[in-house]
């Protein structure tokens, strides 16, 4: 069993997968860092935010985030968290994505993650601990991706504008406002934005507002306050958008993982 140890201590363990459990106080921030192995990071309580130079991800309770090896990232905790992580040699998962993704954690994977942090770091492959790890590796490939990512552009000026927007998102900013700020025509701006983020400006802006809303919901703010701050005409309009993207209304979302099947 490995608990509250630095992840670097696991790098030299001669196993393709190792597990680590950590406890974090509320509002703890893990400074930018990177791992030699890929990581699946999961928490049963509290919300996490993950940031890299290429984007941001929000991870609700009982969901997980896939972080490939070598990607520098920071992690913010909303609420007190107990996390379970598995660290995997990339050679064992060549088919997994090369970018961060929020994954929907199945009931089976949730149980396996909880069991994994109690395994011996140098387990025998054919032992019960080894079979837990092997089953977890198979289940990992089947986890659905959740639409909780927000890509940032490589273009320096546009990336800075996107990060500023994320600090105070509002739906009523327009393409023309952004194009004027960047001294571009509307057509040039829309082409640049699509090429840099893979999304249209409208879709990216809605996703940024959703990202902000999830963090604020996790901190206990009301749906009405969040909806109006983001520029929605009414809480019901915000709820409609939220339910269309995530399948449940915001009032139920943070409690939803406990009933996932």
PDB file of C-alpha atoms in Angstrom:
ATOM      1  CA  UNK A   1       0.000   0.000   0.000  1.00  0.00           C
ATOM      2  CA  UNK A   2       1.326   3.452  -0.985  1.00  0.00           C
ATOM      3  CA  UNK A   3      -0.331   6.456   0.665  1.00  0.00           C
ATOM      4  CA  UNK A   4       0.529  10.173   0.646  1.00  0.00           C
ATOM      5  CA  UNK A   5       3.879   9.573  -1.048  1.00  0.00           C
ATOM      6  CA  UNK A   6       5.414  11.717  -3.796  1.00  0.00           C
ATOM      7  CA  UNK A   7       4.630  10.316  -7.222  1.00  0.00           C
ATOM      8  CA  UNK A   8       8.330  10.457  -8.109  1.00  0.00           C
ATOM      9  CA  UNK A   9       8.921   7.615  -5.656  1.00  0.00           C
ATOM     10  CA  UNK A  10       6.916   5.311  -7.943  1.00  0.00           C
ATOM     11  CA  UNK A  11       8.867   5.932 -11.135  1.00  0.00           C
ATOM     12  CA  UNK A  12      11.498   3.250 -10.525  1.00  0.00           C
ATOM     13  CA  UNK A  13       9.106   0.494  -9.399  1.00  0.00           C
ATOM     14  CA  UNK A  14       9.474  -2.323 -11.961  1.00  0.00           C
ATOM     15  CA  UNK A  15       5.768  -2.717 -12.708  1.00  0.00           C
ATOM     16  CA  UNK A  16       3.794  -1.302 -15.677  1.00  0.00           C
ATOM     17  CA  UNK A  17       1.140   0.090 -13.290  1.00  0.00           C
ATOM     18  CA  UNK A  18       1.372   1.347  -9.723  1.00  0.00           C
ATOM     19  CA  UNK A  19      -1.259   2.985  -7.508  1.00  0.00           C
ATOM     20  CA  UNK A  20      -1.095   5.849  -5.023  1.00  0.00           C
ATOM     21  CA  UNK A  21      -3.630   7.351  -2.618  1.00  0.00           C
ATOM     22  CA  UNK A  22      -3.423  10.940  -1.351  1.00  0.00           C
ATOM     23  CA  UNK A  23      -5.390  13.164   1.020  1.00  0.00           C
ATOM     24  CA  UNK A  24      -5.660  16.897   0.320  1.00  0.00           C
ATOM     25  CA  UNK A  25      -7.196  19.733   2.343  1.00  0.00           C
ATOM     26  CA  UNK A  26      -9.838  21.992   0.790  1.00  0.00           C
ATOM     27  CA  UNK A  27      -8.615  24.473  -1.828  1.00  0.00           C
ATOM     28  CA  UNK A  28      -5.190  22.860  -2.084  1.00  0.00           C
ATOM     29  CA  UNK A  29      -3.183  23.617  -5.230  1.00  0.00           C
ATOM     30  CA  UNK A  30      -0.618  21.241  -6.709  1.00  0.00           C
ATOM     31  CA  UNK A  31       1.971  23.331  -8.549  1.00  0.00           C
ATOM     32  CA  UNK A  32       2.780  22.640 -12.202  1.00  0.00           C
ATOM     33  CA  UNK A  33       4.649  19.347 -12.560  1.00  0.00           C
ATOM     34  CA  UNK A  34       4.957  16.359 -14.885  1.00  0.00           C
ATOM     35  CA  UNK A  35       5.240  12.570 -14.556  1.00  0.00           C
ATOM     36  CA  UNK A  36       7.320   9.997 -16.351  1.00  0.00           C
ATOM     37  CA  UNK A  37       4.223   7.775 -16.453  1.00  0.00           C
ATOM     38  CA  UNK A  38       0.666   8.478 -17.566  1.00  0.00           C
ATOM     39  CA  UNK A  39      -1.788   9.109 -14.729  1.00  0.00           C
ATOM     40  CA  UNK A  40      -5.457   8.409 -14.133  1.00  0.00           C
ATOM     41  CA  UNK A  41      -6.477  10.716 -11.278  1.00  0.00           C
ATOM     42  CA  UNK A  42      -9.761  10.079  -9.445  1.00  0.00           C
ATOM     43  CA  UNK A  43     -11.534  11.410  -6.379  1.00  0.00           C
ATOM     44  CA  UNK A  44     -14.787  10.230  -4.826  1.00  0.00           C
ATOM     45  CA  UNK A  45     -15.414  13.593  -3.149  1.00  0.00           C
ATOM     46  CA  UNK A  46     -14.736  17.158  -4.188  1.00  0.00           C
ATOM     47  CA  UNK A  47     -14.073  18.662  -7.590  1.00  0.00           C
ATOM     48  CA  UNK A  48     -10.686  19.025  -9.282  1.00  0.00           C
ATOM     49  CA  UNK A  49      -9.483  21.383 -11.985  1.00  0.00           C
ATOM     50  CA  UNK A  50      -6.526  20.481 -14.183  1.00  0.00           C
ATOM     51  CA  UNK A  51      -4.659  23.021 -16.300  1.00  0.00           C
ATOM     52  CA  UNK A  52      -1.940  22.736 -18.904  1.00  0.00           C
ATOM     53  CA  UNK A  53      -0.617  25.235 -21.420  1.00  0.00           C
ATOM     54  CA  UNK A  54      -2.997  23.682 -23.947  1.00  0.00           C
ATOM     55  CA  UNK A  55      -6.266  23.670 -22.014  1.00  0.00           C
ATOM     56  CA  UNK A  56      -8.254  23.215 -18.845  1.00  0.00           C
ATOM     57  CA  UNK A  57     -10.419  20.408 -17.509  1.00  0.00           C
ATOM     58  CA  UNK A  58     -12.921  20.256 -14.662  1.00  0.00           C
ATOM     59  CA  UNK A  59     -13.341  16.902 -12.907  1.00  0.00           C
ATOM     60  CA  UNK A  60     -16.522  16.431 -10.829  1.00  0.00           C
ATOM     61  CA  UNK A  61     -16.705  13.978  -7.921  1.00  0.00           C
ATOM     62  CA  UNK A  62     -16.417  10.316  -8.911  1.00  0.00           C
ATOM     63  CA  UNK A  63     -15.119  11.131 -12.378  1.00  0.00           C
ATOM     64  CA  UNK A  64     -11.471  10.882 -13.431  1.00  0.00           C
ATOM     65  CA  UNK A  65      -8.942  12.662 -15.594  1.00  0.00           C
ATOM     66  CA  UNK A  66      -6.429  11.024 -17.931  1.00  0.00           C
ATOM     67  CA  UNK A  67      -3.055  12.822 -17.981  1.00  0.00           C
ATOM     68  CA  UNK A  68      -0.492  11.457 -20.462  1.00  0.00           C
ATOM     69  CA  UNK A  69       3.149  11.115 -19.476  1.00  0.00           C
ATOM     70  CA  UNK A  70       5.334  14.192 -19.819  1.00  0.00           C
ATOM     71  CA  UNK A  71       2.570  16.812 -19.860  1.00  0.00           C
ATOM     72  CA  UNK A  72       3.145  19.615 -17.389  1.00  0.00           C
ATOM     73  CA  UNK A  73      -0.035  20.241 -15.411  1.00  0.00           C
ATOM     74  CA  UNK A  74      -1.355  21.779 -12.221  1.00  0.00           C
ATOM     75  CA  UNK A  75      -4.261  20.512 -10.136  1.00  0.00           C
ATOM     76  CA  UNK A  76      -6.634  22.561  -8.002  1.00  0.00           C
ATOM     77  CA  UNK A  77      -8.862  21.033  -5.338  1.00  0.00           C
ATOM     78  CA  UNK A  78     -12.375  22.309  -4.576  1.00  0.00           C
ATOM     79  CA  UNK A  79     -13.360  20.755  -1.291  1.00  0.00           C
ATOM     80  CA  UNK A  80     -11.427  18.244   0.784  1.00  0.00           C
ATOM     81  CA  UNK A  81     -10.300  15.354  -1.409  1.00  0.00           C
ATOM     82  CA  UNK A  82      -9.057  11.818  -1.087  1.00  0.00           C
ATOM     83  CA  UNK A  83      -7.628  10.778  -4.438  1.00  0.00           C
ATOM     84  CA  UNK A  84      -6.684   7.490  -6.031  1.00  0.00           C
ATOM     85  CA  UNK A  85      -4.197   7.525  -8.882  1.00  0.00           C
ATOM     86  CA  UNK A  86      -2.752   4.891 -11.124  1.00  0.00           C
ATOM     87  CA  UNK A  87       0.518   5.596 -12.888  1.00  0.00           C
ATOM     88  CA  UNK A  88       1.061   3.634 -16.091  1.00  0.00           C
ATOM     89  CA  UNK A  89       4.006   3.126 -18.419  1.00  0.00           C
ATOM     90  CA  UNK A  90       2.944   4.574 -21.768  1.00  0.00           C
ATOM     91  CA  UNK A  91       4.220   1.411 -23.445  1.00  0.00           C
ATOM     92  CA  UNK A  92       1.353  -0.433 -21.734  1.00  0.00           C
ATOM     93  CA  UNK A  93      -1.269   1.952 -23.163  1.00  0.00           C
ATOM     94  CA  UNK A  94      -0.119   2.931 -26.672  1.00  0.00           C
ATOM     95  CA  UNK A  95      -3.743   3.303 -27.769  1.00  0.00           C
ATOM     96  CA  UNK A  96      -4.687   5.849 -25.090  1.00  0.00           C
ATOM     97  CA  UNK A  97      -4.975   9.520 -26.117  1.00  0.00           C
ATOM     98  CA  UNK A  98      -1.972  11.845 -26.073  1.00  0.00           C
ATOM     99  CA  UNK A  99      -4.023  14.686 -24.560  1.00  0.00           C
ATOM    100  CA  UNK A 100      -5.756  15.124 -21.209  1.00  0.00           C
ATOM    101  CA  UNK A 101      -9.382  13.978 -21.041  1.00  0.00           C
ATOM    102  CA  UNK A 102     -12.071  13.753 -18.384  1.00  0.00           C
ATOM    103  CA  UNK A 103     -13.353  10.173 -18.210  1.00  0.00           C
ATOM    104  CA  UNK A 104     -16.625   8.811 -16.845  1.00  0.00           C
ATOM    105  CA  UNK A 105     -15.587   6.302 -14.182  1.00  0.00           C
ATOM    106  CA  UNK A 106     -17.666   3.126 -14.247  1.00  0.00           C
ATOM    107  CA  UNK A 107     -18.765   1.403 -11.005  1.00  0.00           C
ATOM    108  CA  UNK A 108     -16.282  -1.391 -11.758  1.00  0.00           C
ATOM    109  CA  UNK A 109     -13.405   1.033 -12.287  1.00  0.00           C
ATOM    110  CA  UNK A 110     -14.337   2.918  -9.136  1.00  0.00           C
ATOM    111  CA  UNK A 111     -14.083  -0.287  -7.107  1.00  0.00           C
ATOM    112  CA  UNK A 112     -10.816  -1.246  -8.785  1.00  0.00           C
ATOM    113  CA  UNK A 113      -9.280   2.154  -8.045  1.00  0.00           C
ATOM    114  CA  UNK A 114     -10.230   1.891  -4.398  1.00  0.00           C
ATOM    115  CA  UNK A 115      -8.728  -1.589  -4.237  1.00  0.00           C
ATOM    116  CA  UNK A 116      -5.589  -0.610  -6.148  1.00  0.00           C
ATOM    117  CA  UNK A 117      -4.325   1.842  -3.519  1.00  0.00           C
ATOM    118  CA  UNK A 118      -4.165  -1.091  -1.081  1.00  0.00           C
ATOM    119  CA  UNK A 119      -2.021  -3.259  -3.353  1.00  0.00           C
ATOM    120  CA  UNK A 120       1.662  -3.940  -2.851  1.00  0.00           C
ATOM    121  CA  UNK A 121       3.727  -1.704  -5.172  1.00  0.00           C
ATOM    122  CA  UNK A 122       5.780  -4.711  -6.343  1.00  0.00           C
ATOM    123  CA  UNK A 123       2.871  -7.120  -6.751  1.00  0.00           C
ATOM    124  CA  UNK A 124       3.287 -10.423  -8.527  1.00  0.00           C
ATOM    125  CA  UNK A 125       1.559 -10.272 -11.934  1.00  0.00           C
ATOM    126  CA  UNK A 126      -0.448 -13.475 -11.333  1.00  0.00           C
ATOM    127  CA  UNK A 127      -1.444 -12.555  -7.762  1.00  0.00           C
ATOM    128  CA  UNK A 128      -4.772 -11.000  -6.798  1.00  0.00           C
ATOM    129  CA  UNK A 129      -3.107  -7.567  -6.815  1.00  0.00           C
ATOM    130  CA  UNK A 130      -1.716  -8.217 -10.270  1.00  0.00           C
ATOM    131  CA  UNK A 131      -5.109  -9.296 -11.584  1.00  0.00           C
ATOM    132  CA  UNK A 132      -6.695  -6.124 -10.172  1.00  0.00           C
ATOM    133  CA  UNK A 133      -4.161  -4.077 -12.123  1.00  0.00           C
ATOM    134  CA  UNK A 134      -4.707  -6.087 -15.310  1.00  0.00           C
ATOM    135  CA  UNK A 135      -8.482  -5.710 -15.101  1.00  0.00           C
ATOM    136  CA  UNK A 136      -8.104  -1.991 -14.440  1.00  0.00           C
ATOM    137  CA  UNK A 137      -5.983  -1.642 -17.575  1.00  0.00           C
ATOM    138  CA  UNK A 138      -8.704  -3.358 -19.634  1.00  0.00           C
ATOM    139  CA  UNK A 139     -11.481  -1.235 -18.094  1.00  0.00           C
ATOM    140  CA  UNK A 140      -9.533   1.991 -18.658  1.00  0.00           C
ATOM    141  CA  UNK A 141      -9.849   1.639 -22.428  1.00  0.00           C
ATOM    142  CA  UNK A 142     -13.659   1.432 -22.195  1.00  0.00           C
ATOM    143  CA  UNK A 143     -14.290   4.590 -20.151  1.00  0.00           C
ATOM    144  CA  UNK A 144     -16.339   7.212 -22.045  1.00  0.00           C
ATOM    145  CA  UNK A 145     -14.932  10.706 -22.528  1.00  0.00           C
ATOM    146  CA  UNK A 146     -16.935  13.529 -20.913  1.00  0.00           C
ATOM    147  CA  UNK A 147     -17.297  16.955 -22.635  1.00  0.00           C
ATOM    148  CA  UNK A 148     -15.475  18.798 -19.842  1.00  0.00           C
ATOM    149  CA  UNK A 149     -12.395  20.064 -21.648  1.00  0.00           C
ATOM    150  CA  UNK A 150     -11.573  23.574 -22.751  1.00  0.00           C
ATOM    151  CA  UNK A 151      -8.728  23.734 -25.305  1.00  0.00           C
ATOM    152  CA  UNK A 152      -6.463  26.774 -25.329  1.00  0.00           C
ATOM    153  CA  UNK A 153      -4.924  28.037 -28.589  1.00  0.00           C
ATOM    154  CA  UNK A 154      -1.187  27.974 -29.304  1.00  0.00           C
ATOM    155  CA  UNK A 155      -1.465  31.485 -30.781  1.00  0.00           C
ATOM    156  CA  UNK A 156      -0.032  33.642 -27.979  1.00  0.00           C
ATOM    157  CA  UNK A 157      -2.334  36.651 -28.178  1.00  0.00           C
ATOM    158  CA  UNK A 158      -5.465  34.535 -28.663  1.00  0.00           C
ATOM    159  CA  UNK A 159      -4.475  32.215 -25.793  1.00  0.00           C
ATOM    160  CA  UNK A 160      -4.107  35.212 -23.473  1.00  0.00           C
ATOM    161  CA  UNK A 161      -7.553  36.459 -24.529  1.00  0.00           C
ATOM    162  CA  UNK A 162      -9.064  33.016 -23.859  1.00  0.00           C
ATOM    163  CA  UNK A 163      -7.509  32.814 -20.393  1.00  0.00           C
ATOM    164  CA  UNK A 164      -8.786  36.305 -19.549  1.00  0.00           C
ATOM    165  CA  UNK A 165     -12.282  35.273 -20.637  1.00  0.00           C
ATOM    166  CA  UNK A 166     -12.170  32.164 -18.466  1.00  0.00           C
ATOM    167  CA  UNK A 167     -11.494  34.329 -15.407  1.00  0.00           C
ATOM    168  CA  UNK A 168     -14.777  36.165 -15.971  1.00  0.00           C
ATOM    169  CA  UNK A 169     -16.876  34.414 -18.655  1.00  0.00           C
ATOM    170  CA  UNK A 170     -20.028  36.008 -20.052  1.00  0.00           C
ATOM    171  CA  UNK A 171     -22.183  34.859 -22.970  1.00  0.00           C
ATOM    172  CA  UNK A 172     -22.782  38.318 -24.389  1.00  0.00           C
ATOM    173  CA  UNK A 173     -19.252  38.845 -25.659  1.00  0.00           C
ATOM    174  CA  UNK A 174     -19.325  38.621 -29.441  1.00  0.00           C
ATOM    175  CA  UNK A 175     -17.054  37.496 -32.239  1.00  0.00           C
ATOM    176  CA  UNK A 176     -16.819  41.112 -33.370  1.00  0.00           C
ATOM    177  CA  UNK A 177     -15.659  42.194 -29.875  1.00  0.00           C
ATOM    178  CA  UNK A 178     -12.855  39.638 -29.906  1.00  0.00           C
ATOM    179  CA  UNK A 179     -11.915  40.287 -33.543  1.00  0.00           C
ATOM    180  CA  UNK A 180     -11.661  44.028 -32.860  1.00  0.00           C
ATOM    181  CA  UNK A 181      -9.512  43.412 -29.782  1.00  0.00           C
ATOM    182  CA  UNK A 182      -7.109  41.367 -31.908  1.00  0.00           C
ATOM    183  CA  UNK A 183      -7.192  43.803 -34.856  1.00  0.00           C
ATOM    184  CA  UNK A 184      -8.578  41.149 -37.199  1.00  0.00           C
ATOM    185  CA  UNK A 185     -11.498  40.912 -39.553  1.00  0.00           C
ATOM    186  CA  UNK A 186     -14.380  38.735 -38.394  1.00  0.00           C
ATOM    187  CA  UNK A 187     -13.604  36.153 -41.088  1.00  0.00           C
ATOM    188  CA  UNK A 188      -9.890  35.969 -40.227  1.00  0.00           C
ATOM    189  CA  UNK A 189     -10.664  35.656 -36.529  1.00  0.00           C
ATOM    190  CA  UNK A 190     -13.213  32.860 -36.934  1.00  0.00           C
ATOM    191  CA  UNK A 191     -10.819  30.874 -39.130  1.00  0.00           C
ATOM    192  CA  UNK A 192      -7.973  31.349 -36.643  1.00  0.00           C
ATOM    193  CA  UNK A 193     -10.137  30.384 -33.675  1.00  0.00           C
ATOM    194  CA  UNK A 194     -11.408  27.202 -35.328  1.00  0.00           C
ATOM    195  CA  UNK A 195      -7.924  26.192 -36.445  1.00  0.00           C
ATOM    196  CA  UNK A 196      -6.382  26.832 -33.014  1.00  0.00           C
ATOM    197  CA  UNK A 197      -9.044  25.251 -30.762  1.00  0.00           C
ATOM    198  CA  UNK A 198     -10.899  22.804 -32.983  1.00  0.00           C
ATOM    199  CA  UNK A 199     -14.151  24.513 -31.942  1.00  0.00           C
ATOM    200  CA  UNK A 200     -16.270  27.369 -33.200  1.00  0.00           C
ATOM    201  CA  UNK A 201     -16.154  30.525 -31.102  1.00  0.00           C
ATOM    202  CA  UNK A 202     -19.756  30.015 -29.901  1.00  0.00           C
ATOM    203  CA  UNK A 203     -19.152  26.409 -28.817  1.00  0.00           C
ATOM    204  CA  UNK A 204     -15.901  27.314 -27.046  1.00  0.00           C
ATOM    205  CA  UNK A 205     -17.565  30.206 -25.222  1.00  0.00           C
ATOM    206  CA  UNK A 206     -20.451  27.994 -24.015  1.00  0.00           C
ATOM    207  CA  UNK A 207     -17.918  25.402 -22.881  1.00  0.00           C
ATOM    208  CA  UNK A 208     -15.970  28.057 -20.965  1.00  0.00           C
ATOM    209  CA  UNK A 209     -19.168  29.156 -19.224  1.00  0.00           C
ATOM    210  CA  UNK A 210     -19.970  25.527 -18.364  1.00  0.00           C
ATOM    211  CA  UNK A 211     -16.448  25.057 -16.995  1.00  0.00           C
ATOM    212  CA  UNK A 212     -16.881  28.090 -14.756  1.00  0.00           C
ATOM    213  CA  UNK A 213     -20.359  26.983 -13.683  1.00  0.00           C
ATOM    214  CA  UNK A 214     -19.180  23.537 -12.582  1.00  0.00           C
ATOM    215  CA  UNK A 215     -16.489  25.018 -10.367  1.00  0.00           C
ATOM    216  CA  UNK A 216     -18.963  27.440  -8.813  1.00  0.00           C
ATOM    217  CA  UNK A 217     -21.586  24.735  -8.265  1.00  0.00           C
ATOM    218  CA  UNK A 218     -18.950  22.677  -6.464  1.00  0.00           C
ATOM    219  CA  UNK A 219     -18.316  25.665  -4.192  1.00  0.00           C
ATOM    220  CA  UNK A 220     -21.999  25.802  -3.257  1.00  0.00           C
ATOM    221  CA  UNK A 221     -23.212  28.804  -5.274  1.00  0.00           C
ATOM    222  CA  UNK A 222     -26.843  28.862  -6.382  1.00  0.00           C
ATOM    223  CA  UNK A 223     -27.947  28.016  -9.917  1.00  0.00           C
ATOM    224  CA  UNK A 224     -29.721  31.373 -10.202  1.00  0.00           C
ATOM    225  CA  UNK A 225     -26.637  33.402  -9.271  1.00  0.00           C
ATOM    226  CA  UNK A 226     -24.407  31.471 -11.647  1.00  0.00           C
ATOM    227  CA  UNK A 227     -26.874  31.642 -14.549  1.00  0.00           C
ATOM    228  CA  UNK A 228     -27.346  35.401 -14.294  1.00  0.00           C
ATOM    229  CA  UNK A 229     -23.620  36.090 -13.807  1.00  0.00           C
ATOM    230  CA  UNK A 230     -22.860  34.145 -16.986  1.00  0.00           C
ATOM    231  CA  UNK A 231     -25.362  36.168 -19.000  1.00  0.00           C
ATOM    232  CA  UNK A 232     -28.211  33.682 -19.377  1.00  0.00           C
ATOM    233  CA  UNK A 233     -31.647  35.282 -19.604  1.00  0.00           C
ATOM    234  CA  UNK A 234     -32.973  33.025 -16.848  1.00  0.00           C
ATOM    235  CA  UNK A 235     -31.952  30.076 -14.666  1.00  0.00           C
ATOM    236  CA  UNK A 236     -34.158  27.854 -16.838  1.00  0.00           C
ATOM    237  CA  UNK A 237     -32.180  28.791 -19.983  1.00  0.00           C
ATOM    238  CA  UNK A 238     -28.943  27.884 -18.210  1.00  0.00           C
ATOM    239  CA  UNK A 239     -30.470  24.628 -16.942  1.00  0.00           C
ATOM    240  CA  UNK A 240     -31.562  23.693 -20.475  1.00  0.00           C
ATOM    241  CA  UNK A 241     -28.010  24.164 -21.789  1.00  0.00           C
ATOM    242  CA  UNK A 242     -26.524  22.260 -18.850  1.00  0.00           C
ATOM    243  CA  UNK A 243     -28.898  19.329 -19.242  1.00  0.00           C
ATOM    244  CA  UNK A 244     -28.339  19.166 -23.004  1.00  0.00           C
ATOM    245  CA  UNK A 245     -24.565  18.826 -22.511  1.00  0.00           C
ATOM    246  CA  UNK A 246     -24.367  16.712 -19.346  1.00  0.00           C
ATOM    247  CA  UNK A 247     -27.691  14.882 -19.291  1.00  0.00           C
ATOM    248  CA  UNK A 248     -28.925  16.116 -15.906  1.00  0.00           C
ATOM    249  CA  UNK A 249     -29.851  19.546 -14.494  1.00  0.00           C
ATOM    250  CA  UNK A 250     -27.197  21.443 -12.504  1.00  0.00           C
ATOM    251  CA  UNK A 251     -29.062  20.923  -9.225  1.00  0.00           C
ATOM    252  CA  UNK A 252     -28.485  17.167  -9.563  1.00  0.00           C
ATOM    253  CA  UNK A 253     -25.172  16.950 -11.380  1.00  0.00           C
ATOM    254  CA  UNK A 254     -22.738  16.825  -8.466  1.00  0.00           C
ATOM    255  CA  UNK A 255     -24.800  14.085  -6.838  1.00  0.00           C
ATOM    256  CA  UNK A 256     -25.220  12.133 -10.093  1.00  0.00           C
ATOM    257  CA  UNK A 257     -22.100   9.902  -9.986  1.00  0.00           C
ATOM    258  CA  UNK A 258     -23.408   7.965  -6.989  1.00  0.00           C
ATOM    259  CA  UNK A 259     -26.254   6.670  -9.158  1.00  0.00           C
ATOM    260  CA  UNK A 260     -24.286   6.025 -12.360  1.00  0.00           C
ATOM    261  CA  UNK A 261     -24.640   2.583 -13.888  1.00  0.00           C
TER     262      UNK A 261
END
